[in-house]
């Protein structure tokens, strides 16, 4: 082990290599509720070459290696279940290129969503990316690796649908470019080549370490506003979503339900964000959306909520820190959520299951859903705050999480960014040939099974 | 049960039917008003019950001491007519249920005491601002007047919950309570009177207190010499008797309440409730007319009495270059202008 | 005994908001910037403290370094979106107190506290050298009718940059006819850093001693050179009664405004570094800027991170002495002077003796001496008066 430490300090400046208890402890866990496991080393490389050398070393020594971004996916995807080397990528956070005409950006894998937002605001105020509501210390790549969703997902799909290129260090140490960037100096598109990006998206780092990424940027309008449509009956939600997406007038559509504070009790909110370059544009879009929902207004079953300016401000914030504040609801420093991707018409069923589960376990909840594409699917989160200092509460929440995964699959959804037990449940249900294909791909890319072991793994 | 005191005969012999004729949101001539009023008095349906935006104004238009608006709201509830969508009504109902954050006892609160209703954002002002330093504060849902259910079609909830609230306040032994929110004051004077609900303490309107305070400090006032528009809020219609304080305050601080079309009895609703009723076009129309009227009057400030009106109209006002400001802030400006 | 952080500290979600400046332009926690391991971020530190308090990890020198490398700059308090944000620094101090009580602190911190205990200053310098800089400056006595006690503090008394500052502050007061006196060799450490390193007992002792001295001398108003002293006296001492405490920039700003002091044109581009204990701790953002902008020909170019968002020099809570954040190009002071230089300013202005030492040193290390000067506000003002 000492020799591996030595080798690591030859690759990366010694300051950025640690095998001390404190770093091992911190990198043994994420803020979710999966069992921690300590790595043997933590390293923070600065360049692709350093990453490459680290991977080669791990591959030669057959020790596990786990790429880490912001560690905020909450489902233990960065926990080194079998020890080994944790590679914290956040020293690699440079923006390498912004192409304003072809609207794409190339950047390093450790760039945080917060810094990218600030960078674009400062240097390219007419461009934006699909920022998720994760804390700003989440990395853009980490978010994309797990098929995250953000503010532009209703318009343009999963954030992973916006990738235009990558540079990847393969588990065997080769550095490989994906997309147009492999042929041309321009990282504008994955097409028309065979789509190799799929070998790394949704794989949780088990097939290689992404070191650079190309990503689509989108027009940024000057003004933003929000309307929140409230209903009591979950059965109405899919229709509301249908009608609003039909207008093609909104930036982002989310759902929210929570029993506390009282003003949100017993209602389901459908947040509809609007953008415009002028007041007129904004008003036009607003009017279209109001008109689209007139039938629910006429029946008195739904209506646009009255909001104080501070509530509005909260909802317009990017990322919305109120999502993060959910962790303090129980004054317990944590929340866990299962956010299956479901067909939109399954909202009512998912909602019913959510209420059943929280009732069964006597826990509180927050639902936050996000429409993906023009109602092509949605993320439906069953979110449960828990108290880190209360083992009994943790146990109950864990059981609720288990039931939630079961329910998600039951209703025909697929758990998003599943923790290892949920991955197993998915794989059990998965078409056998598909599973076989997945395992074969993994084996080909990572013959020694060093990459984030435990994930997408059949025993 | 608390019954509305309304006198049929007074309406039958009414020479004007002003309550409905003067309504700014329903176009009604005198004859129709007579018919509809008759229907409503006998508990029948009327289009008024469906079209009313719940602006409270008819309560003021009636100069014969009757309660047309309270009648409307009771009938709406009786007949299951919802002025607002169900989920918003649900929100209204839930919003006033006390939570852990509400404090039932304000230990040591002593007269003079002010009730801040559900506006915690003003706690600091009233505990730190020199002008108000003598005041103790009560605040929160245990002291919430509940009058908002006049907007959501379930006024019986007011009668159900209000007596407990009155008890909560009275149990502190207060003889006089200043009410920051005009709506609370109106509840405890107009509404309670109309329904014979006993109020064992004396409610004081914030403007009365403010006026007296300013009077005491008159020497410190630097007249603002500014033209202002005043945005009357709905509950002001219930208590026109305290309206004079507004003008008196303005006189003291050198604010000129410019004559304009939509002021005083002709005032327009801030629009918040109309939007809540999902009447978007009307909402835009009302706000636009109101703000244009302020513009035409050449005012520098739009002065708000009610924080909710402020929330719904201030942005629009500011967009047109008029400064939105709360009444007390305007007064502080006149008093502190010299220091700052 | 564990201090009261132990049953609250688990509330940190390790979400990392606190690493940033607002708007997320940069990382703004000095120790995270310096080391970049999650363990050195606010969240990592809080999680480690919790783990230690539960007995999940053992104490180690490395753990202590992590805990004491927090500069107590309060950026995390500013940025954390949770309702407990105001308590974060207190939690860290609580853990330090536990470590201090158990004698489990980094050697350099131990020495720091020992020296203050024995000599009244963190370097163990002789007490009688405290006023070595103060030739010709009056002692504050009960008999003279002095308006202010000028409390100089340790850095002002012993460090070169601090002494320069102390002199020019004194110079200004004299020039503008303000009566004041100093305590000279009777002065003791103000205790702010002692408190923030967790030595609560020693802090109380120092505070009580100082309060007693002030009262004996019938002091009415105190001017502090250092924002650190200002903070402890104003917010932490308790028991000062009617005695009013000011940072010198507040007094300067007042005097310049009311006395119409004439200032000459300096023709220079400057930038200003907000010290944490003036800014984030006490919301004093304007007075220093008013002074700077009031000098003719001085153009103030703000750094990207200013005011609530200021990036700490890394000297807070004793680090200007034991410097657990030093020795790297990622040391906060070096990052900060690069940022100052990038504004295009020729002069970096400070208003805290600790910042002065930290940043002047960093300018040298960065090889920027020829390109970026550094001065304290009082020096700038004096220059502008003297030029007259
Ligand atoms: C309050 C809160 C709100 C959230 N809101 C949203 C939201 O709105 N939308 C959303 O999509 N998500 C959301 N999330 C989930 C998650 O935090 C984000 O998706 C986040 O962007 C994940 O990024 P990360 O850097 O933390 O990834 P990590 O958790 O660090 O990593 C995720 C996975 O990717 C792998 N990985 C990381 N970097 C690389 C790399 N360079 N190469 C290969 N593999 C890599 C890791 O091994 C791990 O398996 C939220 C989370 C929280 C706590
Ligand atoms: S309520 Fe008043 S105004 Fe209306 S009809 Fe009756 S008496 Fe006349
Ligand atoms: S409350 Fe207003 S809208 Fe309703 S009838 Fe009376 S005046 Fe007309
Ligand atoms: S201190 Fe606050 S902002 Fe920082 S990690 Fe903890 S919860 Fe997040
Ligand atoms: S006080 Fe400053 S140095 Fe300490 S944890 Fe907070 S941000 Fe970091």
Coordinates of N, CA, C and O in Angstrom, one line a residue, chain C residues 164-308:
Chain C
X164 N 3.5 50.7 11.5 CA 3.3 51.7 10.5 C 1.9 52.3 10.6 O 1.6 53.5 10.6
X165 N 1.0 51.3 10.7 CA -0.5 51.7 10.8 C -0.7 52.5 12.0 O -1.4 53.5 12.0
X166 N -0.2 51.9 13.1 CA -0.5 52.6 14.4 C 0.0 54.0 14.4 O -0.7 55.0 14.8
X167 N 1.2 54.2 13.8 CA 1.8 55.5 13.7 C 0.9 56.5 12.9 O 0.6 57.6 13.3
X168 N 0.4 56.0 11.7 CA -0.3 56.9 10.9 C -1.7 57.2 11.5 O -2.2 58.3 11.3
X169 N -2.3 56.2 12.2 CA -3.5 56.5 12.8 C -3.3 57.6 13.9 O -4.1 58.6 14.0
X170 N -2.3 57.4 14.7 CA -2.0 58.4 15.7 C -1.7 59.8 15.1 O -2.2 60.8 15.6
X171 N -1.0 59.7 14.0 CA -0.6 60.9 13.3 C -1.9 61.7 12.9 O -2.0 62.9 13.0
X172 N -2.8 60.9 12.3 CA -4.1 61.5 11.8 C -4.9 62.1 13.0 O -5.4 63.3 12.9
X173 N -4.9 61.4 14.1 CA -5.7 61.9 15.2 C -5.1 63.2 15.7 O -5.8 64.2 16.1
X174 N -3.7 63.2 15.8 CA -3.1 64.4 16.3 C -3.3 65.6 15.3 O -3.7 66.7 15.7
X175 N -3.1 65.3 14.0 CA -3.3 66.3 13.0 C -4.7 67.0 13.0 O -4.8 68.1 12.8
X176 N -5.6 66.1 13.3 CA -7.0 66.6 13.3 C -7.5 67.1 14.7 O -8.6 67.4 14.9
X177 N -6.5 67.1 15.6 CA -6.8 67.7 16.9 C -7.7 66.8 17.8 O -8.4 67.3 18.7
X178 N -7.6 65.5 17.6 CA -8.4 64.6 18.5 C -7.5 64.2 19.6 O -6.4 63.8 19.4
X179 N -8.0 64.3 20.8 CA -7.2 63.9 22.0 C -7.3 62.4 22.3 O -8.4 61.9 22.2
X180 N -6.2 61.8 22.5 CA -6.2 60.4 22.7 C -5.0 60.0 23.5 O -4.0 60.7 23.6
X181 N -5.0 58.7 24.0 CA -3.8 58.2 24.6 C -3.8 56.7 24.4 O -4.8 56.1 24.0
X182 N -2.6 56.1 24.6 CA -2.5 54.6 24.4 C -2.2 54.0 25.8 O -1.9 54.7 26.8
X183 N -2.2 52.7 25.8 CA -1.9 52.0 27.1 C -0.4 51.6 27.2 O 0.1 51.3 28.2
X184 N 0.2 51.7 26.0 CA 1.7 51.4 26.0 C 1.9 50.0 26.5 O 1.2 49.0 26.2
X185 N 2.9 49.8 27.4 CA 3.3 48.5 27.8 C 2.3 47.9 28.8 O 2.4 46.7 29.1
X186 N 1.3 48.7 29.2 CA 0.2 48.2 30.0 C -0.9 47.5 29.2 O -1.8 46.9 29.7
X187 N -0.7 47.6 27.9 CA -1.8 47.0 27.0 C -1.6 45.5 27.0 O -0.5 45.0 27.1
X188 N -2.8 44.8 26.9 CA -2.8 43.4 26.9 C -3.5 43.0 25.6 O -4.2 43.8 25.0
X189 N -3.3 41.7 25.2 CA -4.0 41.2 24.0 C -5.5 41.4 24.2 O -6.0 41.3 25.3
X190 N -6.2 41.7 23.1 CA -7.6 41.9 23.2 C -8.4 40.6 23.3 O -9.6 40.6 23.7
X191 N -7.8 39.5 22.9 CA -8.4 38.2 23.1 C -9.2 37.6 22.0 O -9.7 36.5 22.1
X192 N -9.5 38.4 21.0 CA -10.3 37.9 19.9 C -9.9 36.6 19.4 O -10.6 35.6 19.2
X193 N -8.6 36.5 19.0 CA -8.1 35.3 18.4 C -8.1 34.2 19.5 O -8.2 33.0 19.1
X194 N -7.9 34.5 20.7 CA -7.9 33.5 21.7 C -9.3 32.9 21.8 O -9.4 31.7 21.8
X195 N -10.3 33.7 21.7 CA -11.6 33.2 21.7 C -11.9 32.3 20.5 O -12.5 31.2 20.6
X196 N -11.4 32.8 19.3 CA -11.7 32.1 18.1 C -10.9 30.8 18.0 O -11.2 29.9 17.2
X197 N -9.8 30.7 18.7 CA -9.1 29.4 18.8 C -9.6 28.5 19.9 O -9.1 27.4 20.1
X198 N -10.6 29.0 20.6 CA -11.3 28.1 21.5 C -10.9 28.2 22.9 O -11.4 27.4 23.8
X199 N -9.9 29.1 23.2 CA -9.5 29.1 24.6 C -10.4 30.1 25.4 O -10.1 31.2 25.7
X200 N -11.6 29.6 25.7 CA -12.6 30.5 26.3 C -12.2 31.0 27.7 O -12.5 32.2 28.0
X201 N -11.5 30.2 28.4 CA -11.1 30.6 29.7 C -10.1 31.8 29.7 O -10.3 32.8 30.3
X202 N -9.1 31.6 28.8 CA -8.1 32.7 28.7 C -8.8 34.0 28.1 O -8.4 35.1 28.5
X203 N -9.7 33.8 27.2 CA -10.4 34.9 26.7 C -11.1 35.7 27.8 O -10.9 36.9 27.9
X204 N -11.8 35.0 28.6 CA -12.5 35.7 29.7 C -11.6 36.5 30.6 O -11.8 37.6 31.0
X205 N -10.5 35.8 30.9 CA -9.5 36.4 31.7 C -9.0 37.8 31.1 O -8.9 38.8 31.8
X206 N -8.6 37.7 29.8 CA -8.1 38.9 29.1 C -9.2 40.0 29.1 O -8.9 41.1 29.3
X207 N -10.4 39.5 28.7 CA -11.5 40.5 28.6 C -11.7 41.2 29.9 O -11.8 42.4 30.0
X208 N -11.8 40.4 31.0 CA -12.1 41.0 32.3 C -11.0 42.0 32.7 O -11.2 43.1 33.2
X209 N -9.7 41.5 32.4 CA -8.6 42.4 32.8 C -8.7 43.7 32.0 O -8.5 44.8 32.6
X210 N -9.0 43.6 30.7 CA -9.1 44.8 29.9 C -10.2 45.7 30.4 O -10.1 46.9 30.5
X211 N -11.4 45.1 30.6 CA -12.5 45.9 31.0 C -12.2 46.7 32.3 O -12.4 47.8 32.5
X212 N -11.5 45.9 33.2 CA -11.2 46.5 34.5 C -10.3 47.7 34.3 O -10.5 48.8 34.8
X213 N -9.3 47.5 33.4 CA -8.3 48.6 33.1 C -9.0 49.8 32.5 O -8.8 50.9 32.9
X214 N -9.9 49.5 31.6 CA -10.6 50.6 30.9 C -11.5 51.4 32.0 O -11.5 52.6 32.0
X215 N -12.1 50.7 32.8 CA -12.9 51.3 33.8 C -12.1 52.1 34.8 O -12.5 53.2 35.2
X216 N -11.0 51.5 35.2 CA -10.1 52.2 36.2 C -9.7 53.6 35.6 O -9.6 54.6 36.3
X217 N -9.4 53.6 34.3 CA -8.9 54.8 33.6 C -10.1 55.7 33.2 O -9.9 56.7 32.6
X218 N -11.3 55.3 33.6 CA -12.5 56.0 33.2 C -12.6 56.3 31.7 O -12.9 57.4 31.2
X219 N -12.3 55.3 30.9 CA -12.3 55.4 29.5 C -13.8 55.5 29.0 O -14.7 54.8 29.5
X220 N -14.0 56.4 28.0 CA -15.4 56.6 27.5 C -15.5 56.0 26.1 O -16.5 55.4 25.7
X221 N -14.4 56.2 25.3 CA -14.5 55.8 24.0 C -13.2 55.1 23.6 O -12.1 55.6 23.9
X222 N -13.3 54.0 22.8 CA -12.1 53.3 22.4 C -12.0 53.3 20.9 O -13.0 53.1 20.2
X223 N -10.8 53.6 20.4 CA -10.6 53.4 18.9 C -9.7 52.2 18.8 O -8.6 52.1 19.5
X224 N -10.1 51.2 18.0 CA -9.2 50.1 17.9 C -8.5 50.2 16.5 O -9.1 50.6 15.5
X225 N -7.3 49.7 16.5 CA -6.6 49.6 15.2 C -7.1 48.4 14.4 O -7.3 48.5 13.2
X226 N -7.2 47.3 15.1 CA -7.6 46.1 14.5 C -9.1 45.8 14.5 O -9.7 46.0 15.6
X227 N -9.6 45.4 13.4 CA -11.0 44.9 13.4 C -11.2 43.8 14.3 O -12.3 43.6 14.9
X228 N -10.2 43.0 14.6 CA -10.3 41.8 15.5 C -10.6 42.3 16.9 O -11.5 41.8 17.6
X229 N -9.8 43.3 17.3 CA -10.1 43.9 18.7 C -11.4 44.5 18.7 O -12.2 44.4 19.7
X230 N -11.8 45.2 17.7 CA -13.1 45.9 17.6 C -14.2 44.8 17.8 O -15.1 45.0 18.6
X231 N -14.0 43.7 17.1 CA -15.0 42.7 17.2 C -15.2 42.1 18.6 O -16.3 42.0 19.2
X232 N -14.0 41.8 19.2 CA -14.1 41.2 20.5 C -14.7 42.1 21.6 O -15.6 41.8 22.4
X233 N -14.2 43.4 21.5 CA -14.7 44.3 22.5 C -16.2 44.7 22.3 O -17.0 44.7 23.2
X234 N -16.5 44.9 21.0 CA -17.9 45.3 20.7 C -18.9 44.2 21.0 O -20.0 44.4 21.5
X235 N -18.5 43.0 20.5 CA -19.6 41.9 20.5 C -19.4 40.8 21.6 O -20.3 40.0 21.8
X236 N -18.1 40.7 22.1 CA -17.9 39.5 22.9 C -17.6 39.8 24.3 O -17.7 38.9 25.2
X237 N -17.1 41.0 24.6 CA -16.7 41.3 26.0 C -17.8 41.2 27.0 O -17.8 40.5 28.0
X238 N -18.8 42.0 26.7 CA -19.9 42.1 27.7 C -19.3 43.0 28.8 O -18.1 43.0 29.0
X239 N -20.1 43.7 29.5 CA -19.7 44.4 30.7 C -18.9 45.7 30.4 O -18.2 46.2 31.3
X240 N -18.8 46.1 29.2 CA -18.1 47.4 28.9 C -19.0 48.6 29.3 O -18.5 49.7 29.3
X241 N -20.2 48.3 29.6 CA -21.1 49.4 30.1 C -21.3 50.5 29.1 O -21.6 50.2 27.9
X242 N -21.0 51.7 29.5 CA -21.2 52.9 28.6 C -20.1 53.1 27.6 O -20.1 54.0 26.8
X243 N -19.0 52.3 27.8 CA -17.8 52.5 26.9 C -18.1 52.2 25.5 O -18.6 51.1 25.2
X244 N -17.9 53.1 24.6 CA -18.2 52.9 23.2 C -16.9 52.5 22.4 O -15.8 53.0 22.7
X245 N -17.1 51.6 21.5 CA -15.9 51.1 20.8 C -16.1 51.4 19.3 O -17.2 51.2 18.7
X246 N -15.0 51.9 18.7 CA -15.0 52.2 17.3 C -13.8 51.6 16.6 O -12.7 51.5 17.2
X247 N -14.0 51.2 15.3 CA -12.8 50.9 14.5 C -12.3 52.3 14.0 O -13.2 53.2 13.7
X248 N -11.1 52.4 13.8 CA -10.5 53.7 13.4 C -11.2 54.2 12.1 O -11.3 55.4 11.9
X249 N -11.6 53.3 11.2 CA -12.1 53.8 9.9 C -13.5 54.6 10.2 O -13.8 55.5 9.5
X250 N -14.2 54.1 11.2 CA -15.4 54.8 11.5 C -15.1 56.2 12.0 O -15.8 57.2 11.6
X251 N -14.1 56.3 12.9 CA -13.8 57.6 13.4 C -13.3 58.5 12.3 O -13.6 59.7 12.2
X252 N -12.4 58.0 11.5 CA -11.8 58.8 10.4 C -12.9 59.3 9.5 O -12.9 60.5 9.2
X253 N -13.8 58.5 9.1 CA -14.9 58.8 8.2 C -15.7 60.0 8.8 O -16.0 61.0 8.1
X254 N -16.0 59.9 10.1 CA -16.7 60.9 10.8 C -16.0 62.2 10.8 O -16.5 63.3 10.5
X255 N -14.7 62.1 11.2 CA -13.9 63.4 11.3 C -13.7 64.1 10.0 O -13.9 65.3 9.8
X256 N -13.4 63.2 9.0 CA -13.2 63.8 7.6 C -14.5 64.5 7.2 O -14.4 65.6 6.6
X257 N -15.6 63.9 7.4 CA -16.9 64.5 6.9 C -17.2 65.8 7.7 O -17.6 66.8 7.1
X258 N -17.0 65.7 9.0 CA -17.6 66.8 9.8 C -16.6 68.0 9.8 O -16.9 69.1 10.0
X259 N -15.3 67.7 9.7 CA -14.3 68.8 9.8 C -13.8 69.3 8.5 O -12.9 70.1 8.4
X260 N -14.4 68.8 7.4 CA -14.0 69.2 6.1 C -12.5 69.2 5.9 O -11.9 70.2 5.4
X261 N -11.9 68.2 6.3 CA -10.4 68.1 6.2 C -10.1 68.1 4.7 O -10.7 67.5 3.9
X262 N -9.1 69.0 4.4 CA -8.8 69.1 3.0 C -7.7 68.1 2.6 O -6.8 67.8 3.3
X263 N -8.0 67.4 1.5 CA -7.1 66.3 1.1 C -6.6 66.6 -0.3 O -7.3 67.2 -1.2
X264 N -5.4 66.2 -0.6 CA -4.8 66.6 -1.9 C -5.0 65.4 -2.8 O -5.3 64.3 -2.4
X265 N -4.8 65.7 -4.1 CA -5.0 64.7 -5.2 C -3.9 63.7 -5.2 O -2.7 64.0 -5.1
X266 N -4.2 62.4 -5.2 CA -3.2 61.4 -5.2 C -3.0 60.7 -6.5 O -2.1 60.0 -6.8
X267 N -4.0 60.8 -7.4 CA -4.0 60.3 -8.7 C -3.5 58.8 -8.8 O -2.4 58.5 -9.2
X268 N -4.3 57.9 -8.3 CA -3.9 56.5 -8.3 C -5.2 55.6 -8.3 O -6.2 56.0 -7.9
X269 N -4.9 54.4 -8.9 CA -6.0 53.4 -8.9 C -5.8 52.4 -7.8 O -4.7 51.9 -7.6
X270 N -6.8 52.3 -7.0 CA -6.7 51.4 -5.9 C -7.8 50.4 -5.8 O -8.8 50.5 -6.5
X271 N -7.5 49.3 -5.0 CA -8.6 48.4 -4.7 C -8.6 48.2 -3.2 O -7.6 48.4 -2.6
X272 N -9.7 47.7 -2.7 CA -9.8 47.6 -1.2 C -10.2 46.2 -0.8 O -11.1 45.6 -1.4
X273 N -9.5 45.7 0.2 CA -9.8 44.4 0.7 C -10.6 44.5 2.0 O -10.1 45.1 3.0
X274 N -11.8 44.0 2.0 CA -12.6 44.0 3.3 C -12.1 43.0 4.3 O -12.1 41.8 3.9
X275 N -11.7 43.4 5.4 CA -11.3 42.4 6.4 C -12.6 41.7 7.0 O -13.6 42.4 7.2
X276 N -12.5 40.4 7.3 CA -13.7 39.7 7.8 C -14.3 40.3 9.0 O -15.5 40.4 9.2
X277 N -13.4 40.7 9.9 CA -13.9 41.2 11.2 C -14.5 42.6 11.2 O -15.2 43.0 12.1
X278 N -14.2 43.3 10.1 CA -14.9 44.6 9.9 C -16.2 44.3 9.1 O -17.2 44.8 9.4
X279 N -16.0 43.6 8.0 CA -17.1 43.3 7.0 C -18.1 42.3 7.5 O -19.1 42.7 8.2
X280 N -17.8 41.1 7.3 CA -18.9 40.1 7.6 C -19.3 40.0 9.0 O -20.4 39.8 9.4
X281 N -18.3 40.3 9.9 CA -18.7 40.3 11.4 C -19.4 41.5 11.8 O -20.2 41.5 12.7
X282 N -19.1 42.7 11.2 CA -19.7 43.9 11.8 C -20.3 44.8 10.7 O -20.7 45.9 11.0
X283 N -20.5 44.3 9.5 CA -21.1 45.0 8.5 C -20.6 46.4 8.3 O -21.4 47.3 7.9
X284 N -19.3 46.6 8.5 CA -18.8 48.0 8.2 C -18.1 47.9 6.9 O -17.0 47.5 6.7
X285 N -18.9 48.3 5.9 CA -18.5 48.3 4.5 C -18.3 49.7 4.0 O -17.4 49.9 3.2
X286 N -19.1 50.6 4.4 CA -19.1 51.9 3.8 C -18.0 52.8 4.3 O -17.4 53.5 3.5
X287 N -17.9 53.0 5.7 CA -16.9 54.0 6.1 C -15.5 53.9 5.4 O -15.1 54.9 5.0
X288 N -14.9 52.7 5.3 CA -13.6 52.7 4.6 C -13.7 53.2 3.2 O -12.9 53.9 2.7
X289 N -14.8 52.8 2.5 CA -15.0 53.2 1.1 C -15.2 54.7 1.0 O -14.7 55.3 0.1
X290 N -16.0 55.2 2.0 CA -16.2 56.7 2.0 C -14.9 57.4 2.1 O -14.7 58.4 1.4
X291 N -14.0 56.9 3.0 CA -12.7 57.6 3.2 C -11.9 57.6 1.9 O -11.4 58.6 1.4
X292 N -11.9 56.3 1.3 CA -11.1 56.2 0.1 C -11.6 57.0 -1.1 O -10.9 57.8 -1.7
X293 N -12.9 57.0 -1.2 CA -13.5 57.7 -2.4 C -13.4 59.2 -2.1 O -13.5 60.0 -3.1
X294 N -13.3 59.6 -0.9 CA -13.2 61.0 -0.5 C -11.9 61.7 -0.9 O -11.8 62.9 -0.9
X295 N -10.9 60.8 -1.2 CA -9.6 61.4 -1.5 C -9.5 61.7 -3.0 O -9.7 60.8 -3.8
X296 N -9.2 63.0 -3.3 CA -9.3 63.3 -4.7 C -8.3 62.5 -5.6 O -7.2 62.2 -5.1
X297 N -8.7 62.2 -6.7 CA -7.8 61.5 -7.7 C -7.6 60.0 -7.4 O -6.9 59.3 -8.1
X298 N -8.3 59.5 -6.3 CA -8.2 58.1 -6.1 C -9.4 57.3 -6.7 O -10.6 57.7 -6.5
X299 N -9.1 56.4 -7.6 CA -10.1 55.7 -8.3 C -10.2 54.3 -7.6 O -9.2 53.5 -7.7
X300 N -11.3 54.0 -7.1 CA -11.5 52.7 -6.4 C -12.0 51.6 -7.4 O -13.1 51.8 -7.9
X301 N -11.3 50.6 -7.6 CA -11.8 49.5 -8.5 C -12.0 48.3 -7.6 O -11.1 47.8 -6.9
X302 N -13.2 47.9 -7.5 CA -13.5 46.8 -6.6 C -13.1 45.5 -7.2 O -13.1 45.2 -8.4
X303 N -12.6 44.6 -6.3 CA -12.3 43.2 -6.7 C -13.7 42.5 -7.0 O -14.7 42.9 -6.5
X304 N -13.6 41.4 -7.6 CA -14.9 40.6 -7.9 C -15.5 40.2 -6.5 O -16.7 40.3 -6.4
X305 N -14.6 39.8 -5.6 CA -15.2 39.4 -4.3 C -15.0 40.5 -3.3 O -13.9 40.8 -2.8
X306 N -16.1 41.3 -3.0 CA -16.0 42.3 -2.0 C -17.1 42.2 -1.0 O -18.0 41.5 -1.2
X307 N -17.0 43.1 -0.1 CA -18.1 43.2 1.0 C -18.4 41.8 1.6 O -17.5 41.1 1.9
X308 N -19.7 41.5 1.6 CA -20.1 40.2 2.2 C -19.4 39.0 1.6 O -19.3 38.0 2.1

